[in-house]
Amino acid sequence: MGTSPRSWRIPACRIFSRVSVSAKESLCTKESQDYASWDRQSHPATIMLCRSKSSQASLVPKEHQMFMEEAYNSAICFKMLRDIGTSDPLQLKYITKKMKKMAHRSPSLVMESIHDYFKDNPEISNRHRFRLFHVLQAVIGARDVLEETWQKYFMQLALEHMTKSTELDDIYQDAASNVLLALCRHSWPAVAKHLETELLTGVFPHRSLLYMMGTLSSQEELLKKEDRESWKDLLFQMARKSVPFLNTDVWSKELLWTLTKSDRMQQAQTPEKDFLFTYYGLILQAEEKSITVRTHLKTLLETSHQWPKQREGIALTVGLAAVCHLDDAWAVLEQFGKSTSVKWSLQSFSLKPHGQSLEDLRWKWAGSTILLSYGQMAAKAKSHILPWVDNILSRMIFYFRFSSWDETLKQSFLTAVAMLVGAISRSEGAHSYEFSQTGELLECLMILMEKEPQDTLFTSIRQQAIRIVASLCALRPPMDVDRKSRLLSICFRSIFALPLLDALEKHTCLFLEPPNIQGLYNQTVEAMDHMLQCFMMQNPTTNELYFLLSHLYVWLASEKAHERQRAVHRCTILFKFLNYKRCLDIKEPFRRMGQLVAMLGILCQDADRTIQGFSLEAMGHLYQLLMYHKGEVPEVERELLQEFPQPDVIGTALWSSGDQKDTLLIPQNMASKNDRIFFMDSNQVIKEITGHLEMAELTDLIWTTIDGLGSTSPSWVQASSNMLFLVIQEHGDNLATVGKMSKAIHHHLCAIQLPQAKNNVLHVISLLARNHIPELVAAFLDFSTPLDSHVFCLWKALGAEEPASHLVLTVLMAWLQKRPLPSDASDSSSCPKEKPYLRSLAAMYTIHELQFAREFKKAVRHAFPQLFLALLAQMHYILELDQPTEPEQEQKAQEVAMPSPQSCSTSLEALKSLLSTTGHWHDFAHLELQSAWEHFTSINTYPQAVGLLARAMVQNHCKQIKAVLSYLLPGLQSQQERERKTAILVLIEFLYSPALLEVISKQAALTVLAQSLQDTSPEIRVASLQGLGNILFHAEKGTLLRGQLPAFLNGFFQNNEAVVVGIMGTVSDVLHRLGTEGAGAQSLCISINTRYFFDDERDNVRAAAMALFGDLVATIAERELSGLRSQVCLSMVPLLLHLKDQCPAVVTQAKFAFYRCAVLLRWQPRHTLFCTLAWENGLSARHFLWTCLMTHSQEEFSVHLSQAINYLHSPHRHIKTWAALFIGYTTCYQPQAVSQMVNDMDTRLLFSTFKDLKKDPEPGIREFATRQLAFLREVSAESKK
């Protein structure tokens, strides 16, 4: 600039006074306006004013216009410098920005204005000057180049005021020092020379000089790169030159006093102290005398350890000194640690948490200082530290364990260990060392994480500890498995179990400066991801991967969604890392890959959508990893993967992104075959991955899903069932160990509450039944005694598909036939569940229940012949178990092998249900009405029971006789005696059936029976003889037998009751042996003689007579019915009334005979009639029977009524009562007919009888008698009229 501003400064101010007003007004603009708005408001005003003035003198030369504009800007600059003294913070901020902008356009003008303002206004206040220093620092700092003139002037200005004492104390000096710091970028040599000169005068430097040097050391941006290197060299040179000062008492005391004096804020360290600690350490580092170094370090350590920055500074000094004096630093720390104060603090502070004196607080955290000192020693000593590592670690662990336990100790310990581990990792020879203290260090780190509160996240303790663990992975010896397992468990619990982030943030609501919880959490989980990755890089094997994942599984299955989310995200990050690194050995098979796929597959169906996303992504990366491991990744794709940037380049956000789902690296339209896995739904992903698994892996997967059925989480159970169904649907055909799987499914089925989950499990059984029925049946039998509702559901599911139900029954019958008798009842070495005879019993229980299942109805009907014979043989087997082979074994046999009453009854019930559910209820009715089932409960009466059942089938013309015969004949050749015995007993009864000859010829039947005569069993030989004597083979035998009947009939009238009963039984046997030929013309005589004894006073005779009559009715053919019909009708009322006989045997035979007569007369409904006779006894049953009789025998009405009236004279009260009820029913429905038939004597008898019934103990009968009396009076009155 050609003209000095002084020549026009004052006129310019006068000329532009209005502009100054405008500028001042602009300063009052609201705080929300930014720099651009300030510029738009102020700068245009200046231009407009210039234009206004120029318009008044349009012919003024251009030089004058430039002069006027420059004068205006200078005036504005002076105005702003003047207003700084009275401006508020907002205005000061604006002025500083405006000055920096003006300096960018007109640097000389701004610098000269500031220079002139300082020079012309020496009287301004210190506060005003303080603010001017701030503006000057900003203006100089904004400039890339500064003229040398201004450098010298402002450097001198700063030096003058750096040491000046004002009412502003240190901040005034700091502001002047900051100007000098800003000049460093422009005139570093001059500044450096001044700093060196001032520092090496021998007099302890002024505080402002230390402030400058501390700021220079901490703020690298103040110097250019080359100046920064020269500064470091200068610092070391100054330190070496300052060594003599250590022996200067005044300088040393001043240094110590400065380092230990109280600051304005004890928690914040000042730059001058930071520098002094560093400088002190460098001086001690340069000192050659060990005694001097030890003396100074000892003196420094004996100062206060109360404040954090003080402890850090002391540790830094010790660490720097240790670079050249490691032995001395170690010795001093050892000596200091053994001092009384430190020992007392280690032992006492845990006992005195409150009320410590100031002297106490000086030493309370001395242990933290020592820890930091060891860390700094390691960090500064670098490669020289390796031989000292174990010693240093042992001392760190000691002070950690015995110092007062607080955040200070924890933080100091972690910081020190991090520095030590960092120094080790930077040492080239670290891998050749074997460190003995790493195990103890890991224990300390685990204690730290365990002690962290589980519901808060305020500090980075967890993060630091985990990062140290990650660093230790590379050291020798490697972690032992147990310690690593505990470490992983503690790490996962410490982080995964934290509450949700919202809850964590609520805990910080009362903090003055709350931490960034989201950021802290993200950093913590990133540290965990890094640790897992380090474990894998240190030991890149599939076993290591399994080991790490096995500790994650418990969290993957957690009931809390946020814990599952965190765990599955860690899996995703780890798989992504491994998929990128390709570090796993492809020759080593994956361990329990099936379990991993199952866990992730279940999580793919989680209710939480974030978990679904993470799980699907993890499955995608796992699939790619699996394909690479199997060598199925194309070469081109491998090359593309190798071109991806390294993790360090990508950044940790790629490998760990907090709680947000990562972005896929490859767009869908560019995805290769293996990448398309990321765009499938969960079912498609599972199908795709399982298609590449080996059978052992699939089995492991299925077992994992089965175990998931036992979870306490309903959502996990549902997802497990879905996964199980999907996998079995795809791969169930070729599975092994299906039996064990089914047992496990049954174990969990009882606890499943969700209907959909239970249906899935049952569908799984149905799918397995297509190819694994024998294994499933064998497994089911082991838990089918007793057969509860859950087991029953499994059996129904097993037979849900028709072909399967037939095969299930076939296998069950095969097991039913495996009936070995226990060879030694005392042998308890084998498991009862593995004993074949117990499975045989279980098969019997199961068959019994399955007969009622809808899924097995068709199969049971189809398998009736086999089941019929198998169940008969099974009952014999049950009875055999109750037959001890030796007398001394009887007690043990009863305890071990004897069937329970339940097994006996179940086998019988199974046979009953087979008959009743397959349409063979007629045969069932024969045995039920005879009470013949009880014969199956004893091995002695077993042949009689089988004979009666087979006889019933013949008499009822059973349609299954031919089918039974086709299975029965091979049974005669069975190795099992019980099966041969059963077959021969059935066969000799089937000889009376016309259907026999449709299956086997007469000669073949003779041959079979003749062969059975050679059987080893006497019972079978006897039965064969009986069969050979059948009328089928001896036609003349019918005539002979019929010729004996008259003599037998005469014997009915013998006085000896036993003789009469025996003769009647013989006649019944003759009728049976005559078979279909029957008694012929003698049937009428037999019926008449037999009916005569229905009311005999002897109970056994009555019972025998009714039994004989029933047998006679059974032999009557339709062609013979007309002649005997009247006899049958005459017997109906006596048989009906004897249903209330006092003798149970008579009642039984009366029921059976009555039923046989009803069958012969073709009464309907026959099944209801049978049920009423068999199981009902009340008035309703009597009314139903009366209705059947009167409905089907209307023409015999008078006969039935007269018979009933005669029974009113019976000496048996119950029969008399039943007769009265019969007449009462008849009177109610046929009053006119009754009134015409009964005479006065009969009427009186009826009145007398009903009066007696009014006293009957049964209320229903009393009420009926009362009504009947009233009704009889009405009928009698009408008849008299």
JSON list of N, CA, C and O in Angstrom, two decimals, residues 2 180 233 252 261 297 318 332 378 382 390 414 436 440 489 554 592 622 734 812 885 924 961 978 1023 1129 1200 1270:
[
{"chain": "A", "resi": 2, "resn": "GLY", "atom": "N", "xyz": [0.63, 2.16, -0.90]},
{"chain": "A", "resi": 2, "resn": "GLY", "atom": "CA", "xyz": [1.52, 3.30, -1.06]},
{"chain": "A", "resi": 2, "resn": "GLY", "atom": "C", "xyz": [1.39, 4.35, -0.01]},
{"chain": "A", "resi": 2, "resn": "GLY", "atom": "O", "xyz": [2.35, 5.03, 0.32]},
{"chain": "A", "resi": 180, "resn": "LEU", "atom": "N", "xyz": [1.81, -16.34, 19.88]},
{"chain": "A", "resi": 180, "resn": "LEU", "atom": "CA", "xyz": [3.12, -16.85, 19.51]},
{"chain": "A", "resi": 180, "resn": "LEU", "atom": "C", "xyz": [3.02, -18.25, 18.92]},
{"chain": "A", "resi": 180, "resn": "LEU", "atom": "O", "xyz": [3.74, -18.60, 17.98]},
{"chain": "A", "resi": 233, "resn": "ASP", "atom": "N", "xyz": [13.26, -33.26, 17.83]},
{"chain": "A", "resi": 233, "resn": "ASP", "atom": "CA", "xyz": [14.71, -33.28, 18.00]},
{"chain": "A", "resi": 233, "resn": "ASP", "atom": "C", "xyz": [15.16, -32.19, 18.96]},
{"chain": "A", "resi": 233, "resn": "ASP", "atom": "O", "xyz": [16.03, -32.41, 19.84]},
{"chain": "A", "resi": 252, "resn": "SER", "atom": "N", "xyz": [15.53, -27.65, 40.79]},
{"chain": "A", "resi": 252, "resn": "SER", "atom": "CA", "xyz": [14.85, -28.92, 41.06]},
{"chain": "A", "resi": 252, "resn": "SER", "atom": "C", "xyz": [13.63, -28.73, 41.95]},
{"chain": "A", "resi": 252, "resn": "SER", "atom": "O", "xyz": [12.57, -29.31, 41.73]},
{"chain": "A", "resi": 261, "resn": "LYS", "atom": "N", "xyz": [1.85, -28.53, 42.56]},
{"chain": "A", "resi": 261, "resn": "LYS", "atom": "CA", "xyz": [0.99, -27.47, 43.09]},
{"chain": "A", "resi": 261, "resn": "LYS", "atom": "C", "xyz": [-0.45, -27.70, 42.65]},
{"chain": "A", "resi": 261, "resn": "LYS", "atom": "O", "xyz": [-0.73, -28.36, 41.63]},
{"chain": "A", "resi": 297, "resn": "LEU", "atom": "N", "xyz": [13.23, -39.96, 40.80]},
{"chain": "A", "resi": 297, "resn": "LEU", "atom": "CA", "xyz": [12.01, -40.76, 40.67]},
{"chain": "A", "resi": 297, "resn": "LEU", "atom": "C", "xyz": [11.40, -41.04, 42.04]},
{"chain": "A", "resi": 297, "resn": "LEU", "atom": "O", "xyz": [10.17, -41.00, 42.20]},
{"chain": "A", "resi": 318, "resn": "VAL", "atom": "N", "xyz": [8.12, -41.65, 34.81]},
{"chain": "A", "resi": 318, "resn": "VAL", "atom": "CA", "xyz": [8.80, -42.90, 35.12]},
{"chain": "A", "resi": 318, "resn": "VAL", "atom": "C", "xyz": [9.04, -43.69, 33.84]},
{"chain": "A", "resi": 318, "resn": "VAL", "atom": "O", "xyz": [10.12, -44.26, 33.63]},
{"chain": "A", "resi": 332, "resn": "VAL", "atom": "N", "xyz": [13.18, -48.50, 41.73]},
{"chain": "A", "resi": 332, "resn": "VAL", "atom": "CA", "xyz": [12.48, -47.44, 42.45]},
{"chain": "A", "resi": 332, "resn": "VAL", "atom": "C", "xyz": [11.02, -47.83, 42.69]},
{"chain": "A", "resi": 332, "resn": "VAL", "atom": "O", "xyz": [10.49, -47.64, 43.79]},
{"chain": "A", "resi": 378, "resn": "ALA", "atom": "N", "xyz": [6.64, -50.17, 29.93]},
{"chain": "A", "resi": 378, "resn": "ALA", "atom": "CA", "xyz": [6.54, -51.11, 28.82]},
{"chain": "A", "resi": 378, "resn": "ALA", "atom": "C", "xyz": [6.38, -50.38, 27.49]},
{"chain": "A", "resi": 378, "resn": "ALA", "atom": "O", "xyz": [6.99, -50.74, 26.49]},
{"chain": "A", "resi": 382, "resn": "LYS", "atom": "N", "xyz": [9.74, -50.40, 24.65]},
{"chain": "A", "resi": 382, "resn": "LYS", "atom": "CA", "xyz": [9.58, -51.09, 23.38]},
{"chain": "A", "resi": 382, "resn": "LYS", "atom": "C", "xyz": [10.17, -52.50, 23.42]},
{"chain": "A", "resi": 382, "resn": "LYS", "atom": "O", "xyz": [9.87, -53.29, 24.29]},
{"chain": "A", "resi": 390, "resn": "ASP", "atom": "N", "xyz": [6.95, -60.73, 32.19]},
{"chain": "A", "resi": 390, "resn": "ASP", "atom": "CA", "xyz": [6.35, -61.53, 33.26]},
{"chain": "A", "resi": 390, "resn": "ASP", "atom": "C", "xyz": [6.47, -60.85, 34.62]},
{"chain": "A", "resi": 390, "resn": "ASP", "atom": "O", "xyz": [5.54, -60.90, 35.44]},
{"chain": "A", "resi": 414, "resn": "LEU", "atom": "N", "xyz": [-6.40, -51.40, 33.50]},
{"chain": "A", "resi": 414, "resn": "LEU", "atom": "CA", "xyz": [-6.65, -51.66, 32.09]},
{"chain": "A", "resi": 414, "resn": "LEU", "atom": "C", "xyz": [-5.76, -50.83, 31.19]},
{"chain": "A", "resi": 414, "resn": "LEU", "atom": "O", "xyz": [-5.24, -51.32, 30.18]},
{"chain": "A", "resi": 436, "resn": "SER", "atom": "N", "xyz": [4.56, -66.40, 31.18]},
{"chain": "A", "resi": 436, "resn": "SER", "atom": "CA", "xyz": [3.99, -67.26, 32.22]},
{"chain": "A", "resi": 436, "resn": "SER", "atom": "C", "xyz": [2.84, -66.61, 32.98]},
{"chain": "A", "resi": 436, "resn": "SER", "atom": "O", "xyz": [2.11, -67.28, 33.70]},
{"chain": "A", "resi": 440, "resn": "GLU", "atom": "N", "xyz": [-2.81, -65.60, 34.63]},
{"chain": "A", "resi": 440, "resn": "GLU", "atom": "CA", "xyz": [-3.24, -64.79, 35.77]},
{"chain": "A", "resi": 440, "resn": "GLU", "atom": "C", "xyz": [-3.87, -63.48, 35.31]},
{"chain": "A", "resi": 440, "resn": "GLU", "atom": "O", "xyz": [-4.82, -62.98, 35.90]},
{"chain": "A", "resi": 489, "resn": "SER", "atom": "N", "xyz": [-17.78, -67.26, 28.28]},
{"chain": "A", "resi": 489, "resn": "SER", "atom": "CA", "xyz": [-19.05, -67.23, 29.02]},
{"chain": "A", "resi": 489, "resn": "SER", "atom": "C", "xyz": [-19.21, -65.91, 29.75]},
{"chain": "A", "resi": 489, "resn": "SER", "atom": "O", "xyz": [-20.30, -65.31, 29.76]},
{"chain": "A", "resi": 554, "resn": "VAL", "atom": "N", "xyz": [-26.30, -70.84, 23.89]},
{"chain": "A", "resi": 554, "resn": "VAL", "atom": "CA", "xyz": [-27.20, -70.59, 25.02]},
{"chain": "A", "resi": 554, "resn": "VAL", "atom": "C", "xyz": [-27.86, -69.23, 24.89]},
{"chain": "A", "resi": 554, "resn": "VAL", "atom": "O", "xyz": [-29.00, -69.03, 25.33]},
{"chain": "A", "resi": 592, "resn": "ARG", "atom": "N", "xyz": [-20.18, -80.38, 13.90]},
{"chain": "A", "resi": 592, "resn": "ARG", "atom": "CA", "xyz": [-21.56, -80.14, 14.27]},
{"chain": "A", "resi": 592, "resn": "ARG", "atom": "C", "xyz": [-22.18, -78.99, 13.47]},
{"chain": "A", "resi": 592, "resn": "ARG", "atom": "O", "xyz": [-22.82, -78.10, 14.00]},
{"chain": "A", "resi": 622, "resn": "LEU", "atom": "N", "xyz": [-22.94, -68.41, 6.01]},
{"chain": "A", "resi": 622, "resn": "LEU", "atom": "CA", "xyz": [-22.59, -69.78, 6.36]},
{"chain": "A", "resi": 622, "resn": "LEU", "atom": "C", "xyz": [-22.67, -70.68, 5.12]},
{"chain": "A", "resi": 622, "resn": "LEU", "atom": "O", "xyz": [-21.82, -71.56, 4.92]},
{"chain": "A", "resi": 734, "resn": "ASN", "atom": "N", "xyz": [-34.03, -91.14, 4.36]},
{"chain": "A", "resi": 734, "resn": "ASN", "atom": "CA", "xyz": [-32.77, -91.88, 4.51]},
{"chain": "A", "resi": 734, "resn": "ASN", "atom": "C", "xyz": [-32.14, -91.74, 5.89]},
{"chain": "A", "resi": 734, "resn": "ASN", "atom": "O", "xyz": [-30.96, -92.03, 6.06]},
{"chain": "A", "resi": 812, "resn": "LEU", "atom": "N", "xyz": [-46.56, -104.57, 14.67]},
{"chain": "A", "resi": 812, "resn": "LEU", "atom": "CA", "xyz": [-47.03, -104.79, 16.05]},
{"chain": "A", "resi": 812, "resn": "LEU", "atom": "C", "xyz": [-47.32, -106.26, 16.30]},
{"chain": "A", "resi": 812, "resn": "LEU", "atom": "O", "xyz": [-47.00, -106.81, 17.36]},
{"chain": "A", "resi": 885, "resn": "THR", "atom": "N", "xyz": [-41.13, -122.19, 36.63]},
{"chain": "A", "resi": 885, "resn": "THR", "atom": "CA", "xyz": [-40.62, -123.49, 36.18]},
{"chain": "A", "resi": 885, "resn": "THR", "atom": "C", "xyz": [-40.14, -124.34, 37.33]},
{"chain": "A", "resi": 885, "resn": "THR", "atom": "O", "xyz": [-40.13, -125.57, 37.24]},
{"chain": "A", "resi": 924, "resn": "PHE", "atom": "N", "xyz": [-69.04, -111.73, 20.27]},
{"chain": "A", "resi": 924, "resn": "PHE", "atom": "CA", "xyz": [-68.77, -111.12, 21.57]},
{"chain": "A", "resi": 924, "resn": "PHE", "atom": "C", "xyz": [-69.95, -111.34, 22.51]},
{"chain": "A", "resi": 924, "resn": "PHE", "atom": "O", "xyz": [-69.77, -111.64, 23.71]},
{"chain": "A", "resi": 961, "resn": "ILE", "atom": "N", "xyz": [-64.47, -116.80, 9.04]},
{"chain": "A", "resi": 961, "resn": "ILE", "atom": "CA", "xyz": [-63.99, -118.16, 9.36]},
{"chain": "A", "resi": 961, "resn": "ILE", "atom": "C", "xyz": [-63.00, -118.64, 8.31]},
{"chain": "A", "resi": 961, "resn": "ILE", "atom": "O", "xyz": [-61.94, -119.21, 8.64]},
{"chain": "A", "resi": 978, "resn": "ARG", "atom": "N", "xyz": [-47.77, -122.57, 22.21]},
{"chain": "A", "resi": 978, "resn": "ARG", "atom": "CA", "xyz": [-49.00, -121.83, 22.48]},
{"chain": "A", "resi": 978, "resn": "ARG", "atom": "C", "xyz": [-49.76, -121.53, 21.19]},
{"chain": "A", "resi": 978, "resn": "ARG", "atom": "O", "xyz": [-51.00, -121.52, 21.19]},
{"chain": "A", "resi": 1023, "resn": "ALA", "atom": "N", "xyz": [-56.63, -132.72, 21.88]},
{"chain": "A", "resi": 1023, "resn": "ALA", "atom": "CA", "xyz": [-57.53, -131.94, 21.03]},
{"chain": "A", "resi": 1023, "resn": "ALA", "atom": "C", "xyz": [-57.60, -132.52, 19.62]},
{"chain": "A", "resi": 1023, "resn": "ALA", "atom": "O", "xyz": [-58.66, -132.52, 18.98]},
{"chain": "A", "resi": 1129, "resn": "CYS", "atom": "N", "xyz": [-91.79, -119.72, 22.01]},
{"chain": "A", "resi": 1129, "resn": "CYS", "atom": "CA", "xyz": [-92.60, -118.59, 22.51]},
{"chain": "A", "resi": 1129, "resn": "CYS", "atom": "C", "xyz": [-93.04, -118.84, 23.95]},
{"chain": "A", "resi": 1129, "resn": "CYS", "atom": "O", "xyz": [-93.08, -117.90, 24.77]},
{"chain": "A", "resi": 1200, "resn": "HIS", "atom": "N", "xyz": [-98.72, -115.14, 27.24]},
{"chain": "A", "resi": 1200, "resn": "HIS", "atom": "CA", "xyz": [-97.70, -114.44, 28.03]},
{"chain": "A", "resi": 1200, "resn": "HIS", "atom": "C", "xyz": [-98.31, -113.86, 29.29]},
{"chain": "A", "resi": 1200, "resn": "HIS", "atom": "O", "xyz": [-97.70, -113.93, 30.37]},
{"chain": "A", "resi": 1270, "resn": "ALA", "atom": "N", "xyz": [-103.89, -97.56, 41.48]},
{"chain": "A", "resi": 1270, "resn": "ALA", "atom": "CA", "xyz": [-104.91, -96.60, 41.06]},
{"chain": "A", "resi": 1270, "resn": "ALA", "atom": "C", "xyz": [-105.48, -96.97, 39.71]},
{"chain": "A", "resi": 1270, "resn": "ALA", "atom": "O", "xyz": [-106.70, -96.89, 39.46]}
]
